[in-house]
Coordinates of C-alpha atoms in Angstrom, one line a residue:
Chain A
M123 CA -3.6 -12.7 18.4
T124 CA -1.9 -9.8 20.0
T125 CA -0.4 -6.9 18.1
D126 CA 3.1 -8.0 19.1
Q127 CA 2.5 -11.5 17.8
L128 CA 1.4 -10.0 14.5
I129 CA 4.6 -7.8 14.3
T130 CA 6.7 -10.9 15.0
Q131 CA 5.1 -12.7 12.1
I132 CA 5.7 -9.8 9.8
R133 CA 9.4 -9.6 10.7
K134 CA 9.8 -13.4 10.4
K135 CA 8.0 -13.8 7.0
Q136 CA 9.3 -10.4 5.7
S137 CA 5.8 -9.8 4.6
F138 CA 2.8 -7.6 5.6
L139 CA 0.6 -9.1 2.9
C140 CA -3.1 -9.9 3.6
I141 CA -4.9 -12.0 1.0
G142 CA -8.6 -11.2 0.5
L143 CA -10.6 -14.4 0.1
D144 CA -13.5 -12.9 -1.9
V145 CA -14.7 -16.0 -3.6
D146 CA -17.1 -15.6 -6.5
L147 CA -18.3 -18.9 -8.0
N148 CA -18.4 -17.2 -11.4
K149 CA -14.7 -16.5 -11.2
I150 CA -13.1 -19.6 -9.8
P151 CA -11.7 -22.3 -12.0
K152 CA -14.5 -24.4 -13.6
H153 CA -13.1 -27.8 -12.4
L154 CA -13.7 -26.8 -8.8
L155 CA -17.4 -26.5 -9.3
K156 CA -17.6 -30.4 -9.2
E157 CA -16.3 -30.3 -5.6
E158 CA -18.8 -30.8 -2.8
D159 CA -17.9 -27.4 -1.4
P160 CA -16.3 -25.4 -4.2
I161 CA -15.7 -22.2 -2.1
F162 CA -13.8 -24.1 0.6
A163 CA -11.9 -26.2 -2.0
F164 CA -10.8 -22.9 -3.6
N165 CA -9.8 -21.3 -0.3
K166 CA -7.9 -24.4 0.9
A167 CA -5.9 -24.5 -2.3
I168 CA -5.1 -20.8 -2.1
I169 CA -4.2 -21.0 1.6
D170 CA -2.0 -24.1 1.0
A171 CA -0.1 -22.3 -1.8
T172 CA 0.3 -18.9 -0.2
H173 CA 0.3 -19.1 3.7
H174 CA 4.2 -18.8 3.9
L175 CA 4.0 -15.6 1.9
C176 CA 1.4 -13.6 3.8
V177 CA 0.6 -12.9 7.4
A178 CA -3.2 -12.5 7.1
Y179 CA -6.3 -13.7 5.3
K180 CA -9.4 -11.5 5.0
P181 CA -12.6 -13.2 3.8
N182 CA -15.2 -10.6 2.9
T183 CA -18.5 -11.9 4.4
A184 CA -20.6 -10.6 1.6
F185 CA -19.3 -13.3 -0.7
Y186 CA -20.3 -16.0 1.7
E187 CA -23.7 -14.6 2.7
A188 CA -24.5 -14.4 -1.0
Y189 CA -24.5 -18.3 -1.0
G190 CA -26.8 -18.6 2.0
I191 CA -26.2 -21.5 4.4
K192 CA -23.7 -23.2 2.1
G193 CA -21.7 -19.9 2.0
W194 CA -21.8 -19.6 5.8
Q195 CA -20.6 -23.2 6.1
A196 CA -17.7 -22.5 3.7
L197 CA -16.7 -19.5 5.8
E198 CA -16.8 -21.6 8.9
K199 CA -14.7 -24.3 7.3
T200 CA -12.2 -21.7 6.0
I201 CA -11.6 -20.1 9.4
N202 CA -11.4 -23.5 11.1
Y203 CA -8.9 -24.7 8.6
L204 CA -6.8 -21.5 9.2
N205 CA -7.0 -21.8 13.0
D206 CA -6.3 -25.5 13.0
N207 CA -3.4 -25.6 10.5
H208 CA -1.9 -22.1 10.6
P209 CA -2.6 -20.5 14.0
E210 CA 0.2 -18.0 13.3
I211 CA -1.9 -16.4 10.6
Y212 CA -3.9 -13.3 11.5
T213 CA -7.5 -13.5 10.4
I214 CA -9.9 -10.7 9.5
A215 CA -13.6 -10.9 9.0
D216 CA -14.3 -8.1 6.5
A217 CA -17.9 -7.6 7.6
K218 CA -18.2 -3.8 8.0
R219 CA -20.7 -4.3 10.8
G220 CA -22.0 -1.8 13.4
D221 CA -25.2 -1.5 15.3
I222 CA -26.5 -0.2 18.7
G223 CA -24.7 -1.5 21.7
N224 CA -26.3 -4.9 22.6
T225 CA -26.6 -5.8 18.9
S226 CA -22.9 -5.0 18.3
T227 CA -22.1 -7.4 21.1
M228 CA -24.0 -10.1 19.2
Y229 CA -21.9 -9.4 16.1
A230 CA -18.7 -9.4 18.1
K231 CA -19.5 -12.8 19.7
A232 CA -20.3 -14.2 16.2
F233 CA -17.0 -13.2 14.7
F234 CA -14.6 -13.4 17.7
E235 CA -16.0 -16.3 19.7
D236 CA -18.1 -18.5 17.5
L237 CA -16.0 -18.2 14.3
G238 CA -12.7 -17.4 16.1
F239 CA -11.5 -14.5 13.9
D240 CA -8.7 -12.3 15.2
S241 CA -10.4 -9.1 14.0
V242 CA -13.5 -7.7 12.3
T243 CA -14.0 -4.6 10.2
V244 CA -16.6 -2.1 11.6
A245 CA -18.3 1.0 10.2
P246 CA -18.1 4.2 12.4
Y247 CA -21.3 6.0 11.5
M248 CA -23.2 5.0 14.6
G249 CA -20.4 6.1 16.9
K250 CA -18.8 5.1 20.2
D251 CA -21.4 2.8 21.7
S252 CA -21.7 0.9 18.4
V253 CA -17.9 0.2 18.4
E254 CA -16.9 -0.3 22.0
P255 CA -18.8 -3.6 22.3
F256 CA -16.2 -5.0 19.8
L257 CA -13.3 -3.4 21.6
A258 CA -14.2 -5.2 24.8
F259 CA -12.8 -8.5 23.5
K260 CA -9.3 -9.2 24.7
D261 CA -6.6 -9.9 22.1
K262 CA -9.0 -9.1 19.3
H263 CA -8.8 -6.2 17.0
T264 CA -11.6 -3.9 15.7
I265 CA -10.7 -2.5 12.3
L266 CA -12.6 0.8 11.9
L267 CA -13.4 2.1 8.4
A268 CA -11.7 5.5 8.2
L269 CA -11.0 6.3 4.5
T270 CA -12.2 3.6 2.1
S271 CA -10.8 2.9 -1.4
N272 CA -14.0 3.5 -3.4
Q273 CA -15.2 6.6 -5.2
G274 CA -18.0 7.1 -2.7
A275 CA -15.4 7.8 0.0
F276 CA -15.6 11.4 -1.3
D277 CA -19.3 11.7 -0.6
F278 CA -19.0 12.0 3.2
Q279 CA -15.6 10.8 4.5
T280 CA -13.6 13.7 3.1
K281 CA -16.2 16.4 3.8
T282 CA -15.2 18.9 6.4
V283 CA -16.8 18.4 9.8
D284 CA -16.3 21.1 12.4
G285 CA -13.1 22.2 10.7
V286 CA -11.6 18.8 9.9
Q287 CA -12.4 16.1 7.4
L288 CA -14.9 13.5 8.6
Y289 CA -12.4 10.6 8.4
K290 CA -9.9 12.5 10.5
Q291 CA -12.7 13.2 13.0
V292 CA -13.4 9.5 13.1
L293 CA -9.7 8.8 13.8
E294 CA -9.4 11.5 16.4
T295 CA -12.6 10.7 18.2
S296 CA -12.0 6.9 18.3
K297 CA -8.8 7.4 20.2
S298 CA -10.8 8.3 23.3
W299 CA -12.9 5.1 23.2
V300 CA -12.5 2.5 25.9
N301 CA -9.9 -0.1 24.9
A302 CA -8.9 2.1 21.9
E303 CA -5.6 0.1 21.9
N304 CA -7.6 -2.7 20.2
L305 CA -8.3 -0.5 17.2
M306 CA -6.9 -0.7 13.7
Y307 CA -8.1 1.4 10.7
V308 CA -9.1 0.8 7.1
V309 CA -7.3 3.3 4.8
G310 CA -7.6 2.9 1.1
A311 CA -4.4 2.7 -0.9
T312 CA -5.9 4.8 -3.7
K313 CA -5.3 7.8 -1.5
A314 CA -1.7 7.1 -0.4
E315 CA -0.9 10.8 0.0
F316 CA -3.6 11.0 2.7
L317 CA -1.5 8.6 4.8
A318 CA 1.0 11.3 6.0
D319 CA -1.8 13.3 7.6
I320 CA -3.3 10.1 9.0
R321 CA 0.0 9.1 10.7
K322 CA 0.0 12.5 12.5
I323 CA -3.3 11.5 14.2
I324 CA -2.6 7.8 14.8
P325 CA 1.2 7.2 14.6
N326 CA 1.1 3.8 16.3
S327 CA -2.0 2.0 15.0
F328 CA -2.0 -0.7 12.4
L329 CA -3.6 0.2 9.1
L330 CA -5.4 -2.3 6.9
V331 CA -4.8 -1.0 3.3
P332 CA -7.1 -2.3 0.6
G333 CA -6.9 -1.2 -3.0
V334 CA -3.4 -2.2 -3.9
G335 CA -3.4 -3.8 -7.4
A336 CA -6.9 -4.2 -8.9
Q337 CA -8.0 -0.8 -7.5
G338 CA -4.9 1.1 -8.6
G339 CA -3.0 1.7 -5.3
N340 CA 0.8 1.7 -5.3
L341 CA 2.7 -0.3 -2.7
Q342 CA 5.8 1.9 -2.5
E343 CA 3.7 5.0 -2.0
V344 CA 1.7 3.4 0.8
C345 CA 4.9 2.3 2.6
K346 CA 6.5 5.8 2.1
Y347 CA 3.7 7.6 3.8
G348 CA 2.1 4.9 6.0
M349 CA 4.8 2.7 7.6
N350 CA 5.8 3.3 11.2
D351 CA 8.5 1.7 13.5
S352 CA 6.5 -1.4 14.0
V353 CA 5.7 -1.6 10.3
G354 CA 2.0 -0.7 11.1
L355 CA 0.7 -1.9 7.8
L356 CA -1.3 -4.8 6.4
I357 CA -1.6 -4.5 2.7
N358 CA -4.5 -6.4 1.2
S359 CA -4.8 -7.8 -2.3
S360 CA -7.8 -9.9 -3.2
R361 CA -8.7 -10.2 -6.9
G362 CA -5.1 -9.5 -8.0
I363 CA -3.9 -12.7 -6.2
I364 CA -6.8 -15.2 -6.1
Y365 CA -7.9 -14.7 -9.7
A366 CA -4.3 -14.3 -11.1
S367 CA -5.3 -17.4 -13.1
Q368 CA -8.7 -19.0 -13.6
E369 CA -7.2 -22.2 -15.0
E370 CA -6.1 -25.4 -13.2
N371 CA -2.9 -23.6 -12.2
F372 CA -4.7 -21.0 -10.2
A373 CA -3.1 -21.8 -6.8
Q374 CA 0.4 -21.6 -8.2
A375 CA -0.5 -18.3 -10.0
A376 CA -1.7 -16.9 -6.7
A377 CA 1.5 -18.0 -5.0
D378 CA 3.6 -16.3 -7.8
K379 CA 1.6 -13.1 -7.5
S380 CA 1.9 -13.2 -3.6
E381 CA 5.6 -13.8 -3.8
E382 CA 6.0 -10.9 -6.1
L383 CA 4.3 -8.6 -3.5
Q384 CA 6.2 -10.3 -0.6
Q385 CA 9.5 -9.6 -2.3
Q386 CA 8.6 -6.0 -2.8
M387 CA 7.7 -5.9 0.9
A388 CA 10.9 -7.6 2.0
A389 CA 12.8 -4.9 0.0
V390 CA 11.0 -2.1 1.8
L391 CA 11.6 -3.8 5.2
A392 CA 15.3 -4.1 4.4
I393 CA 15.7 -0.3 4.0
Chain B
M173 CA -43.4 -5.1 -2.4
T174 CA -44.0 -1.6 -3.9
T175 CA -44.5 1.5 -1.7
D176 CA -48.1 1.7 -2.8
Q177 CA -48.8 -1.8 -1.7
L178 CA -47.3 -1.0 1.7
I179 CA -49.5 2.1 2.0
T180 CA -52.5 0.0 1.1
Q181 CA -51.7 -2.4 3.9
I182 CA -51.2 0.4 6.4
R183 CA -54.6 1.9 5.6
K184 CA -56.3 -1.5 5.7
K185 CA -54.8 -2.6 9.0
Q186 CA -54.9 0.9 10.5
S187 CA -51.3 0.2 11.6
F188 CA -47.8 1.2 10.7
L189 CA -46.3 -1.1 13.3
C190 CA -43.1 -3.0 12.5
I191 CA -42.1 -5.8 15.0
G192 CA -38.4 -6.4 15.5
L193 CA -37.6 -10.1 15.6
D194 CA -34.4 -9.8 17.7
V195 CA -34.3 -13.2 19.2
D196 CA -31.9 -13.8 22.1
L197 CA -32.0 -17.4 23.5
N198 CA -31.3 -16.0 26.9
K199 CA -34.6 -14.0 26.8
I200 CA -37.1 -16.3 25.2
P201 CA -39.4 -18.5 27.4
K202 CA -37.5 -21.5 28.8
H203 CA -40.0 -24.1 27.5
L204 CA -39.0 -23.2 23.9
L205 CA -35.4 -24.3 24.4
K206 CA -36.6 -27.9 24.0
E207 CA -37.8 -27.3 20.4
E208 CA -35.6 -28.4 17.6
D209 CA -35.2 -24.8 16.4
P210 CA -36.1 -22.5 19.4
I211 CA -35.5 -19.3 17.4
F212 CA -37.9 -20.2 14.6
A213 CA -40.4 -21.6 17.1
F214 CA -40.4 -18.3 18.9
N215 CA -40.7 -16.2 15.7
K216 CA -43.5 -18.4 14.4
A217 CA -45.5 -18.0 17.6
I218 CA -44.9 -14.2 17.6
I219 CA -45.9 -14.0 13.9
D220 CA -49.0 -16.1 14.4
A221 CA -50.2 -14.0 17.3
T222 CA -49.4 -10.5 15.8
H223 CA -49.5 -10.5 12.0
H224 CA -52.9 -8.9 11.8
L225 CA -51.7 -6.0 14.0
C226 CA -48.5 -5.0 12.2
V227 CA -47.5 -4.3 8.6
A228 CA -43.9 -5.3 8.9
Y229 CA -41.3 -7.6 10.6
K230 CA -37.7 -6.7 11.0
P231 CA -35.2 -9.4 12.1
N232 CA -31.9 -7.9 13.0
T233 CA -29.4 -10.2 11.4
A234 CA -26.9 -9.9 14.3
F235 CA -29.1 -12.0 16.5
Y236 CA -29.1 -14.8 13.9
E237 CA -25.4 -14.6 12.9
A238 CA -24.6 -14.9 16.6
Y239 CA -25.9 -18.5 16.4
G240 CA -23.9 -19.4 13.3
I241 CA -25.3 -21.9 10.8
K242 CA -28.3 -22.6 13.0
G243 CA -29.1 -18.9 13.3
W244 CA -28.8 -18.5 9.6
Q245 CA -31.2 -21.4 9.1
A246 CA -33.7 -19.9 11.6
L247 CA -33.6 -16.6 9.7
E248 CA -34.2 -18.4 6.4
K249 CA -37.1 -20.4 7.9
T250 CA -38.6 -17.2 9.3
I251 CA -38.5 -15.2 6.1
N252 CA -39.9 -18.2 4.2
Y253 CA -42.7 -18.6 6.7
L254 CA -43.6 -14.9 6.3
N255 CA -43.4 -15.0 2.5
D256 CA -45.4 -18.3 2.2
N257 CA -48.1 -17.5 4.8
H258 CA -48.3 -13.7 4.9
P259 CA -47.1 -12.3 1.5
E260 CA -48.9 -9.0 2.4
I261 CA -46.4 -8.4 5.2
Y262 CA -43.4 -6.1 4.5
T263 CA -40.1 -7.6 5.5
I264 CA -36.9 -5.8 6.5
A265 CA -33.5 -7.4 7.0
D266 CA -31.9 -5.1 9.5
A267 CA -28.4 -5.8 8.4
K268 CA -26.7 -2.3 8.3
R269 CA -24.5 -3.5 5.4
G270 CA -22.5 -1.4 3.0
D271 CA -19.3 -2.2 1.0
I272 CA -17.6 -1.3 -2.3
G273 CA -19.8 -1.7 -5.4
N274 CA -19.3 -5.3 -6.4
T275 CA -19.5 -6.4 -2.8
S276 CA -22.6 -4.5 -2.1
T277 CA -24.2 -6.3 -5.0
M278 CA -23.4 -9.6 -3.3
Y279 CA -25.1 -8.4 -0.1
A280 CA -28.1 -7.1 -2.1
K281 CA -28.5 -10.5 -3.9
A282 CA -28.2 -12.3 -0.5
F283 CA -31.0 -10.4 1.1
F284 CA -33.3 -9.5 -1.8
E285 CA -33.0 -12.6 -4.1
D286 CA -31.9 -15.6 -2.0
L287 CA -33.7 -14.7 1.2
G288 CA -36.5 -12.7 -0.4
F289 CA -36.7 -9.7 1.9
D290 CA -38.5 -6.6 0.7
S291 CA -35.8 -4.3 2.1
V292 CA -32.5 -4.1 3.8
T293 CA -30.9 -1.5 6.1
V294 CA -27.6 0.0 4.7
A295 CA -25.0 2.3 6.3
P296 CA -24.1 5.5 4.3
Y297 CA -20.4 6.0 5.3
M298 CA -18.9 4.6 2.1
G299 CA -21.2 6.8 -0.1
K300 CA -23.0 6.5 -3.4
D301 CA -21.3 3.5 -5.0
S302 CA -21.8 1.4 -1.9
V303 CA -25.6 2.1 -1.8
E304 CA -26.6 2.2 -5.5
P305 CA -26.0 -1.5 -6.0
F306 CA -28.9 -2.1 -3.5
L307 CA -31.1 0.6 -5.2
A308 CA -30.8 -1.3 -8.5
F309 CA -33.3 -4.0 -7.4
K310 CA -36.8 -3.3 -8.6
D311 CA -39.7 -3.2 -6.0
K312 CA -37.1 -3.5 -3.2
H313 CA -36.3 -0.8 -0.7
T314 CA -32.9 0.3 0.7
I315 CA -33.3 1.8 4.1
L316 CA -30.4 4.1 4.7
L317 CA -29.2 4.9 8.2
A318 CA -29.6 8.7 8.7
L319 CA -30.1 9.4 12.4
T320 CA -29.9 6.4 14.7
S321 CA -31.5 6.1 18.1
N322 CA -28.3 5.4 20.1
Q323 CA -26.1 7.8 22.1
G324 CA -23.3 7.4 19.5
A325 CA -25.4 9.1 16.9
F326 CA -24.1 12.4 18.4
D327 CA -20.4 11.4 17.7
F328 CA -20.6 12.0 14.0
Q329 CA -24.2 12.1 12.6
T330 CA -25.1 15.4 14.2
K331 CA -21.7 17.1 13.6
T332 CA -21.8 20.0 11.1
V333 CA -20.4 19.1 7.7
D334 CA -19.9 22.0 5.2
G335 CA -22.5 24.0 7.1
V336 CA -25.1 21.3 7.7
Q337 CA -25.3 18.3 10.0
L338 CA -23.9 15.1 8.6
Y339 CA -27.2 13.2 8.8
K340 CA -28.9 16.0 6.8
Q341 CA -26.0 15.8 4.3
V342 CA -26.7 12.1 4.0
L343 CA -30.4 12.7 3.3
E344 CA -29.7 15.5 0.8
T345 CA -26.9 13.7 -1.1
S346 CA -28.8 10.4 -1.3
K347 CA -31.6 12.1 -3.2
S348 CA -29.4 12.4 -6.2
W349 CA -28.5 8.7 -6.4
V350 CA -29.8 6.5 -9.2
N351 CA -33.1 4.9 -8.2
A352 CA -33.4 7.2 -5.2
E353 CA -37.1 6.5 -5.2
N354 CA -36.2 3.1 -3.7
L355 CA -34.8 4.7 -0.6
M356 CA -36.3 4.8 2.9
Y357 CA -34.4 6.2 5.9
V358 CA -33.8 5.1 9.5
V359 CA -34.5 7.9 11.9
G360 CA -34.5 7.3 15.7
A361 CA -37.6 8.1 17.7
T362 CA -35.5 9.4 20.6
K363 CA -34.9 12.5 18.5
A364 CA -38.5 13.2 17.4
E365 CA -38.1 16.9 17.2
F366 CA -35.4 16.4 14.5
L367 CA -38.2 14.9 12.3
A368 CA -39.6 18.4 11.3
D369 CA -36.2 19.3 9.7
I370 CA -35.9 15.9 8.2
R371 CA -39.3 16.2 6.5
K372 CA -38.2 19.5 4.9
I373 CA -35.4 17.5 3.1
I374 CA -37.3 14.3 2.3
P375 CA -41.0 15.1 2.5
N376 CA -42.2 11.9 0.6
S377 CA -39.9 9.1 1.8
F378 CA -40.9 6.4 4.2
L379 CA -39.0 6.6 7.6
L380 CA -38.3 3.5 9.7
V381 CA -38.4 4.7 13.2
P382 CA -36.7 2.5 15.9
G383 CA -36.5 3.4 19.5
V384 CA -40.2 3.7 20.4
G385 CA -40.7 2.0 23.8
A386 CA -37.6 0.4 25.2
Q387 CA -35.3 3.2 24.0
G388 CA -37.7 5.9 25.2
G389 CA -39.2 7.4 22.1
N390 CA -42.8 8.7 22.1
L391 CA -45.3 7.6 19.4
Q392 CA -47.4 10.8 19.4
E393 CA -44.3 13.0 19.0
V394 CA -43.0 10.9 16.1
C395 CA -46.3 11.1 14.3
K396 CA -46.7 14.9 14.9
Y397 CA -43.4 15.7 13.3
G398 CA -42.8 12.7 11.0
M399 CA -46.1 11.7 9.3
N400 CA -46.9 12.8 5.7
D401 CA -49.9 12.4 3.4
S402 CA -49.0 8.8 2.7
V403 CA -48.4 8.1 6.4
G404 CA -44.7 7.7 5.6
L405 CA -43.8 6.0 8.8
L406 CA -42.9 2.5 10.0
I407 CA -42.6 2.5 13.8
N408 CA -40.5 -0.4 15.1
S409 CA -40.8 -2.0 18.5
S410 CA -38.6 -5.0 19.3
R411 CA -38.0 -5.9 22.9
G412 CA -41.2 -4.0 24.1
I413 CA -43.3 -6.5 22.2
I414 CA -41.5 -9.8 21.8
Y415 CA -40.3 -9.9 25.5
A416 CA -43.5 -8.4 26.9
S417 CA -43.7 -11.8 28.8
Q418 CA -41.0 -14.4 29.2
E419 CA -43.6 -17.0 30.3
E420 CA -45.7 -19.5 28.4
N421 CA -48.1 -16.7 27.5
F422 CA -45.5 -14.7 25.6
A423 CA -47.3 -14.7 22.3
Q424 CA -50.5 -13.4 23.8
A425 CA -48.6 -10.8 25.7
A426 CA -46.8 -9.7 22.5
A427 CA -50.2 -9.5 20.8
D428 CA -51.6 -7.4 23.6
K429 CA -48.7 -5.0 23.5
S430 CA -49.0 -4.9 19.6
E431 CA -52.7 -4.2 19.8
E432 CA -52.0 -1.3 22.3
L433 CA -49.6 0.3 19.8
Q434 CA -51.9 -0.5 16.8
Q435 CA -54.8 1.2 18.6
Q436 CA -52.7 4.3 19.2
M437 CA -51.8 4.3 15.5
A438 CA -55.4 3.9 14.4
A439 CA -56.3 6.9 16.6
V440 CA -53.6 9.0 14.9
L441 CA -54.7 7.8 11.4
A442 CA -58.3 8.8 12.2
I443 CA -57.4 12.5 12.9

């Protein structure tokens, strides 16, 4: 999917909501455990109930790998279900990969070609030649970790490197990489006030913002500092939506929670 | 496996060689493509021919993920084959993972418990709470990326952060994490002279050193600057060994290449 197609969907649905499909078998409703593939059954129900309220889904690959082959199959079924039934939905493999050049190409092929995701999250520590293999794929986005939403972000990301903080150095440096127009960035919502500075460095890029809801971030704050003329934001909520209820009504509860966020987003877009 | 058990194996085999199982179907001998599982058939032949010459195997997960479910199955068969037939061999999942706390726990379970690897490589960018979930597993090692062997290492890792280079900051900071005794570090062989400084910060830790051979690193240089009283080194070679020949004699060629490195290591250990 191109950036323009994503923006069109955001305008149409009046939503820049991304729903994180982080499926934990200990947290999904008990009755689903009887299904042949409980993870996919859960995802399908969530997608069926919420696809009109969001523009993107983001499975975190860790939750699938943790269940081995069965987990990997559930991930494959989920992305196929999305691509077959909702091709207008933007898909993000939250994999946080990154390796030396030829190896990053293998990861890129796995997520972009074999699984057919629109984008994948990538860690910046190994630098240019670990990220450019992802950027080489046309109409696919590479979402680079810049400032994450966890406490450990302050261990290295906010340390001062040659006069500027490391995450700003990552933003600045990445702009010079080949096919940098295919970059988006992860910026945690728990640090909304950082967004003003970030926008000075990358005014036009899309930001994937985790941490709204369960991790304490505030939607209005994020929009105030992070939105640009093309919206430029994908706000992710995972646990706050998919585990809104752990009873049989879980899909409806997820839809209710999604609609609440979508309404807040529509209000912001109307200003 | 404990660190002491690994050291015992190194002394016994007179080898600190790790063989990277980075299987690319475009590079393995053509006759193997007729096998039901060419990746596992290749790995099994390499392991059968080389297990007495090395102390560790390191599959890079990218090469398995690139083949989807079949790749994941081949990885599972490979680690099971190693654990069943060669429990004295140290195993490394070269996965370069790292995510927020509860998600890192999912990755750790996947690699340590479900697949049964002895260790996994982890990226440091997200800090303490992204790494400690891995460190919590008893008798398992977390191998943190410090200084990688690619050109992009100079983009951020060697930049000066609050007075010291980022990779040194990573080494220093990680020493204070809970269960830090379960840490090892990735340090690229292409920068052997950096090892003297690294040893000042982490004199006792094991270092996993990629980049000997195909990437241009020199074994003697690495040993000169990086070895400690407990050896403290695992030297990895991937392509240089497993693709020594792409003909029917590939396993023997891999064994010959491994023996060459093992003999050089035995000579260093004898000094």
